[in-house]
PDB file of C-alpha atoms in Angstrom:
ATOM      1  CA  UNK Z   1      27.355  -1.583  19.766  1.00 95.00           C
ATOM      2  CA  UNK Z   2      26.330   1.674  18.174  1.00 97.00           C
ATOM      3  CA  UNK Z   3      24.779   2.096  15.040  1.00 97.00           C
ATOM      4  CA  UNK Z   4      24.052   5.353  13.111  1.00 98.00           C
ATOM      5  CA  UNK Z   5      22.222   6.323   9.749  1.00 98.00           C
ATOM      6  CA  UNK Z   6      23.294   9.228   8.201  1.00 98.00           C
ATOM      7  CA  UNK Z   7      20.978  11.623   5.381  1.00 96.00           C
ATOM      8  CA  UNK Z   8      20.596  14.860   4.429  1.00 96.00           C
ATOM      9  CA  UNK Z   9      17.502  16.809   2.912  1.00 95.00           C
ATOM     10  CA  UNK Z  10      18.229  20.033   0.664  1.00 95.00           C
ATOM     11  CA  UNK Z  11      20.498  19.182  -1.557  1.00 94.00           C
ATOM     12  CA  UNK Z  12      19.348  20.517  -4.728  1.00 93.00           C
ATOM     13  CA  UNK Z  13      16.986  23.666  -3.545  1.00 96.00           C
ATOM     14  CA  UNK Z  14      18.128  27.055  -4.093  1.00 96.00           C
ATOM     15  CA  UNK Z  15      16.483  28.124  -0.999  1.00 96.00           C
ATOM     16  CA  UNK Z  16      17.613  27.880   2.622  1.00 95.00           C
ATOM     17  CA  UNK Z  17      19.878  25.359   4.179  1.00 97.00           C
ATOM     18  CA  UNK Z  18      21.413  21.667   3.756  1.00 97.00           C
ATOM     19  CA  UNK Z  19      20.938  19.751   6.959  1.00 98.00           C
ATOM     20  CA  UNK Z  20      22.807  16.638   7.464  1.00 98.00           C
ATOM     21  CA  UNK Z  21      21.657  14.510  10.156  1.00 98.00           C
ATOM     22  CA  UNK Z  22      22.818  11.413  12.371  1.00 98.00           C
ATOM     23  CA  UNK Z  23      20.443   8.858  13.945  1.00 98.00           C
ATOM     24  CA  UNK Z  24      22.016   6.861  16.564  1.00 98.00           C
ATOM     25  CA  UNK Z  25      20.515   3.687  18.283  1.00 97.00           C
ATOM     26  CA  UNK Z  26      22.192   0.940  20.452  1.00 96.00           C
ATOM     27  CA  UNK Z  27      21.825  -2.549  18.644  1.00 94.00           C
ATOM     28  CA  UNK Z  28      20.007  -4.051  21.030  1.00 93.00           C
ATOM     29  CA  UNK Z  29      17.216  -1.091  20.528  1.00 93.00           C
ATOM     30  CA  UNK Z  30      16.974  -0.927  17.075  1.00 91.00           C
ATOM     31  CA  UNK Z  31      14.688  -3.363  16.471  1.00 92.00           C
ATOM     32  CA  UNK Z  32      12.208  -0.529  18.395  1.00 92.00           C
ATOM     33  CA  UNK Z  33      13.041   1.797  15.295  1.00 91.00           C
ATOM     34  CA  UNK Z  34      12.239  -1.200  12.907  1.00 89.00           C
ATOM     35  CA  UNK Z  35       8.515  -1.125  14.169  1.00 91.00           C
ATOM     36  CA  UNK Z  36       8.143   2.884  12.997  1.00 90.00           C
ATOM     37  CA  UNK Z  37       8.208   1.255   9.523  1.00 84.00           C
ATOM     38  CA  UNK Z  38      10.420   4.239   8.408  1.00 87.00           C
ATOM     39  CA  UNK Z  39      10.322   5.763   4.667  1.00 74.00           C
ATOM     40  CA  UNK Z  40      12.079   7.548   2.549  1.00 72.00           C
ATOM     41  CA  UNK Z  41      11.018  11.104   3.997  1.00 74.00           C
ATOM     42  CA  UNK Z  42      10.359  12.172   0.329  1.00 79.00           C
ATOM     43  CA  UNK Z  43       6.940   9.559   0.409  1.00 80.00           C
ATOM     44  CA  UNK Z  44       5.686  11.246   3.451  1.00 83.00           C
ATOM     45  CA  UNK Z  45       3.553  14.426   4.199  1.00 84.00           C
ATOM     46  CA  UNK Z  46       4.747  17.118   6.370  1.00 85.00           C
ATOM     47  CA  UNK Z  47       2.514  16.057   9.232  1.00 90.00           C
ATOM     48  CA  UNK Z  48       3.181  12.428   9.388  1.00 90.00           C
ATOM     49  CA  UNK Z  49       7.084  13.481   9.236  1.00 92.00           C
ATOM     50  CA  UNK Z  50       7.037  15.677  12.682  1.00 94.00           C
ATOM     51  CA  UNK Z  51       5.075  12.679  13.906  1.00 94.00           C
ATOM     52  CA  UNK Z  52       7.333  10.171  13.303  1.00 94.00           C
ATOM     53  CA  UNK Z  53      10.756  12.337  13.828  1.00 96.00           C
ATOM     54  CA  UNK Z  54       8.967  12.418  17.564  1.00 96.00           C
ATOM     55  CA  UNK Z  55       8.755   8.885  18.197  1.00 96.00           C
ATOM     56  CA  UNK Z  56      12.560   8.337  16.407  1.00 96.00           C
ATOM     57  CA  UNK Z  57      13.837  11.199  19.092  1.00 96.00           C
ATOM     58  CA  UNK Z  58      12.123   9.298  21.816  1.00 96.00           C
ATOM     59  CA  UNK Z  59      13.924   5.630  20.717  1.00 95.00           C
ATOM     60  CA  UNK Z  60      17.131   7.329  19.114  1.00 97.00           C
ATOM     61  CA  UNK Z  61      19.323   9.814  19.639  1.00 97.00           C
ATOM     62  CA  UNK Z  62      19.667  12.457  16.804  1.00 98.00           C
ATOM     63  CA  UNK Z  63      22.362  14.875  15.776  1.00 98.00           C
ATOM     64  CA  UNK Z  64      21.773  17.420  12.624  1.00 98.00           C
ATOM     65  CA  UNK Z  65      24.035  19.673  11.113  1.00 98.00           C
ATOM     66  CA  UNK Z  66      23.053  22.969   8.998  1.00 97.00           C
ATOM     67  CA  UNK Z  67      24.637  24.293   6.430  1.00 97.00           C
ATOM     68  CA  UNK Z  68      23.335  27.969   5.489  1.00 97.00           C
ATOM     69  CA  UNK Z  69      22.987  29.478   2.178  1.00 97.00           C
ATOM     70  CA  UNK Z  70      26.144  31.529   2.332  1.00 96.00           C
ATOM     71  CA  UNK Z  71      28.144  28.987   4.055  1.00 97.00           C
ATOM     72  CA  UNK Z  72      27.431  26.831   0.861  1.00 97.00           C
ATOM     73  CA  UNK Z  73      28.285  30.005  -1.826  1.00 97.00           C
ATOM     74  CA  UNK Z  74      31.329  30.640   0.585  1.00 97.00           C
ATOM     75  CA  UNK Z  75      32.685  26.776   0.289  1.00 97.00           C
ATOM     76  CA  UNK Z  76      31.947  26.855  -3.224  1.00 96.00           C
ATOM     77  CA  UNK Z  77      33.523  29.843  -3.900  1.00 96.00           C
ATOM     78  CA  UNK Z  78      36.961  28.014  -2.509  1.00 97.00           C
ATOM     79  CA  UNK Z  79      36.256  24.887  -5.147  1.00 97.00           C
ATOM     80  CA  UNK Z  80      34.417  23.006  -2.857  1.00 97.00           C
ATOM     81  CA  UNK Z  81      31.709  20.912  -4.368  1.00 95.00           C
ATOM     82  CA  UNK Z  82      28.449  20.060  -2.700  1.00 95.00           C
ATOM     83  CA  UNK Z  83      29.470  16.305  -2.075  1.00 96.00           C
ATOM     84  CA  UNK Z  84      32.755  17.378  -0.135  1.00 96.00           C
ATOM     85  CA  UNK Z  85      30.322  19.901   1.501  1.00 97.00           C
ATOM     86  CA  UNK Z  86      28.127  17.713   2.296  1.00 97.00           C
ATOM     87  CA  UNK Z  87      30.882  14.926   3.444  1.00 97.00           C
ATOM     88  CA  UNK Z  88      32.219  17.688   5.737  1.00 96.00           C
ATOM     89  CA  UNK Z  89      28.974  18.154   7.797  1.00 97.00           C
ATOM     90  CA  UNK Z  90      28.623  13.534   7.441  1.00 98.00           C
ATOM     91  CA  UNK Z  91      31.964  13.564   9.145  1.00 97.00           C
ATOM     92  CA  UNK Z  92      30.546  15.366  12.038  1.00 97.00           C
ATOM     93  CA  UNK Z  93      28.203  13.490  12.762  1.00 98.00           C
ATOM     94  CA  UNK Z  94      30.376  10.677  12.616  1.00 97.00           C
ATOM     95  CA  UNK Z  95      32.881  12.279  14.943  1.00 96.00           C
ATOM     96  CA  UNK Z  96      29.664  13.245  17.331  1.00 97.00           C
ATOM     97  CA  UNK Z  97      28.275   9.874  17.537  1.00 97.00           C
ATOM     98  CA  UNK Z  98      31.542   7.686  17.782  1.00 95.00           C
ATOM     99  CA  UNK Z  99      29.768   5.307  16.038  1.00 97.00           C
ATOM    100  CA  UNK Z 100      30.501   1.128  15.647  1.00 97.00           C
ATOM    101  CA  UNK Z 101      28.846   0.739  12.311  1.00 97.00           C
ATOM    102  CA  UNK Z 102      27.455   3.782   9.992  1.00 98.00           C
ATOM    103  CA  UNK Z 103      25.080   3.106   7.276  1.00 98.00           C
ATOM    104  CA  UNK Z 104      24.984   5.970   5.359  1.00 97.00           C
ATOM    105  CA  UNK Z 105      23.099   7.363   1.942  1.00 94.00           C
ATOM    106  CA  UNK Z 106      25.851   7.203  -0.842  1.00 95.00           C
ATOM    107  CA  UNK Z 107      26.630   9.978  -2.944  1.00 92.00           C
ATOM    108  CA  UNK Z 108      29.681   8.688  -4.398  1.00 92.00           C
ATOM    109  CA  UNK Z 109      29.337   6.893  -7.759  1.00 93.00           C
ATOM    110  CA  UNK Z 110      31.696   4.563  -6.509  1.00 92.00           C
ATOM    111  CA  UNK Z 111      30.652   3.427  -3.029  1.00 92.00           C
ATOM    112  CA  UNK Z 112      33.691   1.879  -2.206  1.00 94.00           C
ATOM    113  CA  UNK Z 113      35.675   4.684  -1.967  1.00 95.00           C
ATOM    114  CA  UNK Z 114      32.986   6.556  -0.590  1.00 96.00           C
ATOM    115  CA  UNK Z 115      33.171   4.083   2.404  1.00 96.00           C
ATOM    116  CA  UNK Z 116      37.324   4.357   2.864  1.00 96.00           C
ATOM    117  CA  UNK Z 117      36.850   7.718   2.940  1.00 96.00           C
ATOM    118  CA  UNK Z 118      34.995   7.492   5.732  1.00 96.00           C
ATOM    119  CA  UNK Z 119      35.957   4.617   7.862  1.00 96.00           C
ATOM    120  CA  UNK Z 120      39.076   7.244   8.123  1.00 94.00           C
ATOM    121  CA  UNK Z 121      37.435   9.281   9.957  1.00 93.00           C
ATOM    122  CA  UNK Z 122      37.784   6.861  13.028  1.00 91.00           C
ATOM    123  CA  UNK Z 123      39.628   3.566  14.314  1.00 91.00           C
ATOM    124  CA  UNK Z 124      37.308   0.040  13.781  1.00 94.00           C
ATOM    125  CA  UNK Z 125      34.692   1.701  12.032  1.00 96.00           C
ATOM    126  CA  UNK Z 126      32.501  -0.264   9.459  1.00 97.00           C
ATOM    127  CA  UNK Z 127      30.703   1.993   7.076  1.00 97.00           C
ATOM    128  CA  UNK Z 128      28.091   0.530   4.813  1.00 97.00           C
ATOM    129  CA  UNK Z 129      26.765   3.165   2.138  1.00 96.00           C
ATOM    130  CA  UNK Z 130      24.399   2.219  -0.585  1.00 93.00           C
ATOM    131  CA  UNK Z 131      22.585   4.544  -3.295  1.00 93.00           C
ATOM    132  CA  UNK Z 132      18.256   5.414  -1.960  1.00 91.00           C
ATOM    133  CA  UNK Z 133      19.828   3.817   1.551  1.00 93.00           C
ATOM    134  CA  UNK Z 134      16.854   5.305   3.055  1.00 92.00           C
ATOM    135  CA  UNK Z 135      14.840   3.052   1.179  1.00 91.00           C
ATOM    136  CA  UNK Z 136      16.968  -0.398   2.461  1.00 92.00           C
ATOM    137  CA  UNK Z 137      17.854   0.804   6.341  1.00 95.00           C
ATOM    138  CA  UNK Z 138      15.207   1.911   8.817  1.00 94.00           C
ATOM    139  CA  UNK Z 139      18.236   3.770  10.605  1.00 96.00           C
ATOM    140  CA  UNK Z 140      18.931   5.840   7.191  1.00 96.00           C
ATOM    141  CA  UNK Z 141      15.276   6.514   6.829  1.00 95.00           C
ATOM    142  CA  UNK Z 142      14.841   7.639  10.407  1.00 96.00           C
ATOM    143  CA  UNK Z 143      17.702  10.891   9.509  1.00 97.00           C
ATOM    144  CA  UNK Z 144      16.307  10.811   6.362  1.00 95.00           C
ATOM    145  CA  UNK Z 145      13.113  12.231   8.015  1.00 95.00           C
ATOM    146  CA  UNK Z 146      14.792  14.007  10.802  1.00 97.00           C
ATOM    147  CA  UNK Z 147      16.736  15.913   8.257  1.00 97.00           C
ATOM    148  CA  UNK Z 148      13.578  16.932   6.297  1.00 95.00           C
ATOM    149  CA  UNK Z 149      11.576  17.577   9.266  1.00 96.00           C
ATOM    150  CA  UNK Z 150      14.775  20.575  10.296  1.00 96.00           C
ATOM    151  CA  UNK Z 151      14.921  21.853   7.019  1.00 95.00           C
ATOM    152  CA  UNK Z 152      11.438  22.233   6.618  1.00 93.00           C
ATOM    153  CA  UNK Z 153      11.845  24.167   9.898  1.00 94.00           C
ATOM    154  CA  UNK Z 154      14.011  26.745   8.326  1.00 94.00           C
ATOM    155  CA  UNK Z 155      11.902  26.954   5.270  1.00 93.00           C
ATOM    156  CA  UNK Z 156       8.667  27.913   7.443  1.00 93.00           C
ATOM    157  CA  UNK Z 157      10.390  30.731   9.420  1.00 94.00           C
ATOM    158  CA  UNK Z 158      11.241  32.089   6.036  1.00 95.00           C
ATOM    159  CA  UNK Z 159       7.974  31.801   4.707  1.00 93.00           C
ATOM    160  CA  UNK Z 160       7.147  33.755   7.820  1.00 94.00           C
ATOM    161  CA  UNK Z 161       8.358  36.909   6.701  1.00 93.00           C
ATOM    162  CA  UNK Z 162       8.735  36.510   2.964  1.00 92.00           C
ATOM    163  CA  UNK Z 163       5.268  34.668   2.254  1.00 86.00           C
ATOM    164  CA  UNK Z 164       5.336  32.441  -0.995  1.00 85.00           C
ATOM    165  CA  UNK Z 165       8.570  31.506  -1.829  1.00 92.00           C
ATOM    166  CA  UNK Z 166       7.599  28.259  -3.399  1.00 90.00           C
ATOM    167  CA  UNK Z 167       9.341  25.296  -2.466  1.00 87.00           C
ATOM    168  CA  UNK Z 168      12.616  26.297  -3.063  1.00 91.00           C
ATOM    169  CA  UNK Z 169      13.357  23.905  -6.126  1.00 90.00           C
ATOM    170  CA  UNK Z 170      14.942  25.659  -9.115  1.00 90.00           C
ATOM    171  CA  UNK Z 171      12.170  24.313 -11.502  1.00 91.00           C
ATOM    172  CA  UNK Z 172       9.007  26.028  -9.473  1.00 93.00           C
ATOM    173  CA  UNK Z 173       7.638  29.003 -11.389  1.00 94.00           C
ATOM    174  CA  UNK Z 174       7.103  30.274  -7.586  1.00 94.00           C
ATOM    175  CA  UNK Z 175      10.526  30.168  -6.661  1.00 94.00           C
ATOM    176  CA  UNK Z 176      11.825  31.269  -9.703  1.00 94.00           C
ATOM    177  CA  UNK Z 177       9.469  34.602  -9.357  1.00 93.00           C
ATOM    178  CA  UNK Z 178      10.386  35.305  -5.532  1.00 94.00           C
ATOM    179  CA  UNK Z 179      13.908  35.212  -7.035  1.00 94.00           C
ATOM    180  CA  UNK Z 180      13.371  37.926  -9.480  1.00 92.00           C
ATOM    181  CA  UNK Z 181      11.899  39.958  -6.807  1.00 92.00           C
ATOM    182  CA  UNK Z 182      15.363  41.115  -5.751  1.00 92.00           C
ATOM    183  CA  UNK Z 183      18.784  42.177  -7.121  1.00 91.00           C
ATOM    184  CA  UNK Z 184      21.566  39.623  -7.392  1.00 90.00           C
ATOM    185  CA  UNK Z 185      23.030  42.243  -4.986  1.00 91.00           C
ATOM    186  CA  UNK Z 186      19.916  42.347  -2.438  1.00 93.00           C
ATOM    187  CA  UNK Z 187      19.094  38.626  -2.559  1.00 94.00           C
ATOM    188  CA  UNK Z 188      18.394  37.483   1.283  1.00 95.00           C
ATOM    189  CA  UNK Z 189      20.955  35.544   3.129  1.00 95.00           C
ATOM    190  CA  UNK Z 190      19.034  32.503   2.680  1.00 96.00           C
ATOM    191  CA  UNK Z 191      19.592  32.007  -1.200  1.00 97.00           C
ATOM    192  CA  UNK Z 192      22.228  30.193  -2.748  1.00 97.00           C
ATOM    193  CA  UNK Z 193      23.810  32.590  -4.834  1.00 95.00           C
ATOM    194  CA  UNK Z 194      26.035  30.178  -6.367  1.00 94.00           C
ATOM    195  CA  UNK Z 195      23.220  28.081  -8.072  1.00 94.00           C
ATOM    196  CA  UNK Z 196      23.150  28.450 -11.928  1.00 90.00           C
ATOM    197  CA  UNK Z 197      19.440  29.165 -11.287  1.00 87.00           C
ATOM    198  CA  UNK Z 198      20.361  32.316  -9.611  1.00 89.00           C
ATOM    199  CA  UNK Z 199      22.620  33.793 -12.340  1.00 81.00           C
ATOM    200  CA  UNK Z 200      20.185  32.495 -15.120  1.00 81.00           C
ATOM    201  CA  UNK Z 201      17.091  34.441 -13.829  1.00 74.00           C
ATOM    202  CA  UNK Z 202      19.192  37.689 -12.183  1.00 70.00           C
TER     203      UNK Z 202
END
């Protein structure tokens, strides 16, 4: 039977991309993942998170999915809020994976509808999503870190050739000043345009 955890990491930055990402694992296996004693990626340092997103590729199988700056401005210029955005990239995972059982990090408030929603997206599969799931499942804590580890990724290659831009968040004073750097017009591809943070401090 296979089982698959399901976060993302870059939800609320204003900087670079949202990366969904699937962690697979037979059930006979996952007790394997169980002895990582996963957490929340948030309660980890950068090091220890490539370490551990290592030793969860070499158990698991992982699947991530990017969504760019302007792919986000370009859905959310067609209505499309981040949770549908971010459902979008959760159903591909779902649809890569062919999963048995999903446990997944809710961001419904209602996780019951949250769950129909996607137990649609196949036949005989048993979603069970929860609020801080990363903090309940190993599975959800293991693409929890996965996800951060990619996105963190992207944000060094940027960093590369644009030096300090902070880290990302709309409330860093470092952030906010790379922003104003630029021209709402000239703003690289990698900021969300459509975040109120942008139009405040243009």
């Amino acid at each position: 039977m296979k089982i698959i955890g399901i976060d993302e990491a870059g939800r609320g930055p204003v900087i670079g991309p949202l990366v969904v990402c699937g962690v697979a694992i037979e059930d006979d296996r996952l007790e394997k993942l169980e002895r990582l004693e996963l957490k929340d990626s948030k309660r980890l340092t950068p090091g220890r998170r490539k370490v551990l997103a290592r030793r969860i590729n070499k158990i698991a199988e992982s699947y991530t999915v990017s969504i760019e700056a302007k792919d986000i401005d370009n859905l959310r210029a067609k209505d499309v809020n981040l949770n549908e955005i971010e459902k979008i990239a959760m159903k591909k995972v779902i649809g890569h994976f062919d999963p048995d059982i999903a446990y997944i990090d809710c961001l419904d408030i209602k996780p019951q509808r949250f769950c129909d929603e996607m137990e649609s997206v196949k036949a005989n599969l048993k979603v069970i999503a929860e609020h801080k799931a990363e903090d309940k499942f190993p599975i959800v804590a293991a693409a929890s870190i996965v996800a951060k580890v990619e996105r963190d990724s992207a944000i060094d290659k940027i960093r590369k050739e644009y030096k300090d831009v902070g880290s990302g968040y709309p409330s860093d004073p470092k952030t906010i000043a790379f922003l104003k750097r630029f021209t709402y017009e000239n703003l690289p591809d990698f900021v969300r345009r459509s975040w109120a943070t942008v139009k405040k401090n243009m």
